[in-house]
C-alpha cells in the first residue's frame, strides 16, 4: 500500500444529509476520496452506505450538503450528467438489462458513442461500424477477464446472481470511468474470482482510476483499500487504514461486533 | 358577482361527482400501484345498470343507484380476479398491465354500446324542486348528489383513519414491501380496494349521468381524463388529495364556464393537468405520506 | 378493371400505410417502452396538415372552412405532416416524459387525444369541424390525368416507396447504438442514466421519430382517400395499430409487417361484412371494438412478445483485434 505522494482529493463530500420521511439515512457525512486510491466504505446494514452512493451519483436528492467531483459542485445534478463527468456507479442489487445480451450490456456502456445519435446512425454507417468494432474488442476483453465470455450472447436476464454482479462490475469498468463507486461488487461472487477481481481493481487503481468501494468482507477491504471510512447510523464513525481501525474501540463495538 | 356564485354552485355539484370518481380511482392506484384505464367504463356500467333498474324495472332512482353501485363493485372485484391477477401472478411488467387495462376499456365501452346501442339515454326521474341558496340554484336532485358525496367522503375518511383495513390500505400504499413483511393480508386488501373503487365508480357514473341529463356509452371514457386531472392535482394515490383535486377542478371548470364557452370546460381541466404535471408532478396538495 | 383488383389494390395500399404506422409505434413502445395511447392523434394531425397543405385556399364562409390551403405539390404535404406531428410530440413529450413514471405519459396521451378530437370537431375554421375536409388532390395526378381506377396503381407504387424507405430507416435505427440505448432505457432507465445517457432526450427522440411515422402515414392516408374527419381517428384506430404491433411482435419490424397484415388487413376486412341491424347501427363497429380490446388482452396474456419476437443481437467477433491473453494491456482505461 505504498502511497508515494499525497494525491489530491477527486471526490469530496461535505455535510451530506438525507432523510426518508422520518428515517435519517444520512446524517451529516463528510469525507474525501483521493485520486488514484481505493477508499473503502464500510458499516453495518442500514448504516447509509448505499444512500451515500445514491446521493453522490445523483440518484437521490440530498437535503443538505455538497458533493464535489474534481473541483466541480455536482450536488443534486442529474445522474447522467454526473456519469458524463466520469463518475460511474454500480448498484447493490445488480441491474442487468434483461433483454439485452451480455455483450450488448457491455456495448451500452461507452460514453458518447457516435451511433447513439439517430442522425449519425443513419448517415455515417461506416464510422459507426468502425467504432462498434473498437468497443466490441474492449467488451470481449472485459468479458474474458470476468469469466463471462462464454455467455456473451445470452440474455443478461438469464445469468445467475453472481454472474449478474460480475456483469454489473464489468459494465461499469467498460464505461472508462475516472471514479467508480462500487456497491458490494463482490457479494455473491465465488472466492477465487473475488481474488482475481481484487487484482483487477488494484491494477486499475495503479493506472489512476479512483474507487469508492462498499464491502462487508473486511479481509477484502484490508487487502485492497488504501483508506477506509466507517459509517454507522448515517454518520462517519471513524476513518483511517483498516489495520488501525481494527484497534479502534468504537468501530469494534459498532461494527466488528467484538 | 352572482355569475361567479352561480358558477360556484355548479362547481360544487361537479366537484361532488368528481370526488366520488377520483377517490375511487386513486384508492385502487394507491393499493395496486398502477392506473386502471378501464375506470371510465366502470362509471358507464354503473350509469347503464341504474338505467336498467330505474327505467326497465321501474325502481326509484336512488335505489337503482345503490343497486348499480353494488353490482359495479362486484364487477370491479371480478375484473381484478379474472383479468388483472393472472398478470400479476406472472409478474407482468407495468407496461403490459397498462396495455391490458386500456384493452379492457375498449372491450367494455364497445360491449356497452353493443348491448345498449349508441343512442342517448335519460333517467325517468324528475330533477325535483328548485332550491335557492343565495344566488345559487340547485334542484333537490343536485342537493342529494352533494349530500351523497359528503357522506361517502366522510365514510372513506373514517375507513382509512379508524379501521384496520383502512390502515392496511394506507400501509400498502406507503410501502408495499414493508406491508407484505409486516403481515398485511395483501390479497384481501387488494380485493377490497377494487370493490370500494368499483362501488364509488358505480355511484359516480349514476350521479354523472343525472348531472349531464342524457348519456351514451362514452359517458365514462369522456369523463376519465377529468378524473385524471383531479387525481393528479391531488397527487396520485392520495384519497384526500383527490377530494381536494376534485373540488378545485370542479370549481375552476364550472366558474370558467360562466365566462367562456362552456364547451371548453374540458380544455380548462386539461390546462390544469398540464400545468401541474409541468411544475408539480407529485400533485399540489401532496404532503409526506401517500394516503 | 375488375372490382376485385380494385379492392385488392385498396387493401394493399392500406397494408403499406399500416406498416408505416406500426413501425413508428414499435419504435416508441416496442423499443423504448413509451406508452402512447393516442398514436392516431399524430396520424390525424399529419393527415389534416398534409391535407390543407395540398388543398387550394378555402373559400371562407361558403363550403368547407380550413386553415392554410397552400396548394403545395407532393411530396411536400407528407413532409409537412411529419413535421407537424413531430412538433405535437415535442409538446406532449415535455409534459409527459420528464422525470415521470410511464403511466403519466399514458394519462397525458389519453387526455390529449380527447382534447384534440373535441377541439378539431368543435372549431370549424380549423379543419371544417365534424364534417372534415375533402377534395384533397391526388399526388401527381395532375400530371398523369388517370381515372380513379388506374390511378390506384400509381398510388400503390408511391406507398410502396414510402414503406420501403420507412423500413430501411427504422431497421437501421433499431440495430444501431441508438436503438440499443432505447432498449436499455426500456429495460431500466436508471442503468441508462448511470451510464451517462440522457434518458429524457432519448425518450423524446424515440417519441418524435415515432410520431413522424404517424404523421407521414396520416398524410398518405388523406392523399389516398382525399378526405378526413374526426370519425377517422377514434380511440379504436389507435388500438388497431397497437394490436397489430403486439400480435406481430413488439420490437421486431418484420413482425410488425406480419401484424399489419393480420390485424388491420385480415381482421378488419374479415369483419367488414358483419350485420348492422337498424335498431343498433353501430353493432358491427362495437363488436369489432370488443374484439380488438380482447385481442390486446389475450396477446398480452399469452404471447406478449408477439408471433415474431424481438431478435437477439449477435455480434460477429471474427477479425477482432483482441487484447491478447485475459487481462492484457487493454485493461488500461484510456
Ligand atoms: N428510498 C428509501 N426510502 C426509505 N428509506 C430508505 C430508502 N433508502 C434507504 N432508506 C433507509 O435508510 C437507511 C440506510 O439505508 P442504506 O441502504 O443506505 O444502508 P446500507 O448501509 O447500504 O445497508 P446495507 O449494508 O444493508 O446495504 C436504512 O434505514 C434504510 O431503510
Ligand atoms: Mg447498501
Short mmCIF file of C-alpha atoms in Angstrom, two decimals, chain A residues 59 79-80 83-84 87-89 91 95 97-101 103-104 107-113 115-118 121-122 125 128 132-133 136-138 140-142 144-145 149 152-155 171 175-176 200 203-204 207 209, chain C residues 168-169 172-173 175-181 183-188 190-199 202 205 209 305 310-328 330-334:
data_model
loop_
_atom_site.label_atom_id
_atom_site.label_comp_id
_atom_site.label_asym_id
_atom_site.label_seq_id
_atom_site.Cartn_x
_atom_site.Cartn_y
_atom_site.Cartn_z
CA UNK A 59 -29.94 9.14 -7.75
CA UNK A 79 -27.38 11.15 -12.78
CA UNK A 80 -26.48 11.20 -16.46
CA UNK A 83 -21.84 10.00 -15.16
CA UNK A 84 -20.78 12.17 -18.07
CA UNK A 87 -18.24 9.07 -12.23
CA UNK A 88 -19.83 5.66 -12.75
CA UNK A 89 -21.64 3.71 -10.07
CA UNK A 91 -25.88 -1.00 -7.99
CA UNK A 95 -29.42 -4.22 -12.50
CA UNK A 97 -30.54 -5.03 -18.81
CA UNK A 98 -32.52 -8.23 -19.02
CA UNK A 99 -33.50 -8.43 -22.65
CA UNK A 100 -30.12 -7.31 -23.89
CA UNK A 101 -27.37 -9.86 -24.28
CA UNK A 103 -22.29 -8.31 -24.85
CA UNK A 104 -24.94 -5.67 -25.53
CA UNK A 107 -21.77 -2.16 -25.50
CA UNK A 108 -24.24 0.28 -23.94
CA UNK A 109 -21.59 1.49 -21.54
CA UNK A 110 -19.13 3.56 -23.63
CA UNK A 111 -19.90 7.23 -23.31
CA UNK A 112 -20.92 9.41 -26.26
CA UNK A 113 -20.89 6.81 -29.00
CA UNK A 115 -24.08 5.90 -33.39
CA UNK A 116 -26.10 7.00 -30.36
CA UNK A 117 -27.23 9.95 -32.42
CA UNK A 118 -30.06 8.77 -34.69
CA UNK A 121 -26.64 6.15 -37.11
CA UNK A 122 -28.43 6.74 -40.39
CA UNK A 125 -22.78 3.94 -41.08
CA UNK A 128 -20.37 3.89 -36.61
CA UNK A 132 -18.58 -0.55 -32.82
CA UNK A 133 -15.69 -2.86 -33.68
CA UNK A 136 -16.58 -4.81 -29.26
CA UNK A 137 -12.90 -5.66 -28.88
CA UNK A 138 -12.80 -3.96 -25.50
CA UNK A 140 -14.69 -9.02 -25.31
CA UNK A 141 -11.54 -8.41 -23.28
CA UNK A 142 -13.52 -7.43 -20.22
CA UNK A 144 -12.88 -12.75 -20.77
CA UNK A 145 -11.41 -11.24 -17.64
CA UNK A 149 -17.11 -14.57 -22.42
CA UNK A 152 -21.70 -13.24 -24.30
CA UNK A 153 -24.78 -13.96 -26.43
CA UNK A 154 -27.00 -14.96 -23.52
CA UNK A 155 -29.74 -12.59 -22.39
CA UNK A 171 -20.14 -2.82 -17.44
CA UNK A 175 -17.51 2.95 -19.33
CA UNK A 176 -13.90 4.01 -18.67
CA UNK A 200 -8.03 -6.04 -11.34
CA UNK A 203 -4.21 -2.68 -11.11
CA UNK A 204 -6.75 -0.17 -12.34
CA UNK A 207 -3.33 3.16 -13.55
CA UNK A 209 -8.69 5.04 -11.56
CA UNK C 168 -34.83 0.82 -44.19
CA UNK C 169 -34.66 3.78 -41.85
CA UNK C 172 -31.04 0.92 -39.32
CA UNK C 173 -32.12 2.89 -36.25
CA UNK C 175 -29.97 -2.03 -34.91
CA UNK C 176 -27.73 0.95 -34.22
CA UNK C 177 -26.22 2.09 -30.93
CA UNK C 178 -29.16 4.50 -30.79
CA UNK C 179 -31.60 1.61 -30.81
CA UNK C 180 -29.50 -0.13 -28.18
CA UNK C 181 -29.78 2.86 -25.85
CA UNK C 183 -33.77 -0.76 -25.42
CA UNK C 184 -31.55 -0.12 -22.41
CA UNK C 185 -33.98 2.61 -21.34
CA UNK C 186 -36.88 0.22 -21.81
CA UNK C 187 -35.20 -2.35 -19.57
CA UNK C 188 -34.01 0.02 -16.86
CA UNK C 190 -31.65 4.06 -14.07
CA UNK C 191 -28.94 1.94 -15.62
CA UNK C 192 -29.00 4.02 -18.76
CA UNK C 193 -28.74 7.18 -16.68
CA UNK C 194 -25.93 5.72 -14.59
CA UNK C 195 -24.03 5.17 -17.83
CA UNK C 196 -24.41 8.80 -18.82
CA UNK C 197 -27.35 8.53 -21.21
CA UNK C 198 -29.78 11.43 -21.10
CA UNK C 199 -32.92 9.37 -20.71
CA UNK C 202 -33.62 9.67 -25.90
CA UNK C 205 -36.26 11.35 -29.80
CA UNK C 209 -39.42 9.83 -34.64
CA UNK C 305 -43.52 -10.85 -27.30
CA UNK C 310 -37.57 -9.20 -30.91
CA UNK C 311 -34.48 -10.77 -32.38
CA UNK C 312 -31.40 -11.32 -30.29
CA UNK C 313 -28.42 -9.26 -31.40
CA UNK C 314 -25.45 -11.49 -32.04
CA UNK C 315 -22.20 -9.73 -32.81
CA UNK C 316 -19.74 -11.32 -35.20
CA UNK C 317 -16.43 -11.43 -33.46
CA UNK C 318 -14.17 -12.73 -36.22
CA UNK C 319 -11.39 -10.39 -37.21
CA UNK C 320 -11.48 -8.54 -33.92
CA UNK C 321 -8.08 -7.44 -32.78
CA UNK C 322 -8.15 -8.72 -29.25
CA UNK C 323 -6.03 -7.67 -26.35
CA UNK C 324 -4.23 -10.98 -26.13
CA UNK C 325 -4.45 -13.11 -23.01
CA UNK C 326 -7.03 -12.23 -20.41
CA UNK C 327 -6.04 -9.12 -18.57
CA UNK C 328 -3.76 -7.90 -21.31
CA UNK C 330 -6.30 -3.36 -22.72
CA UNK C 331 -7.06 -3.19 -19.03
CA UNK C 332 -5.83 0.38 -19.30
CA UNK C 333 -8.94 2.54 -19.36
CA UNK C 334 -7.61 5.32 -21.53
#
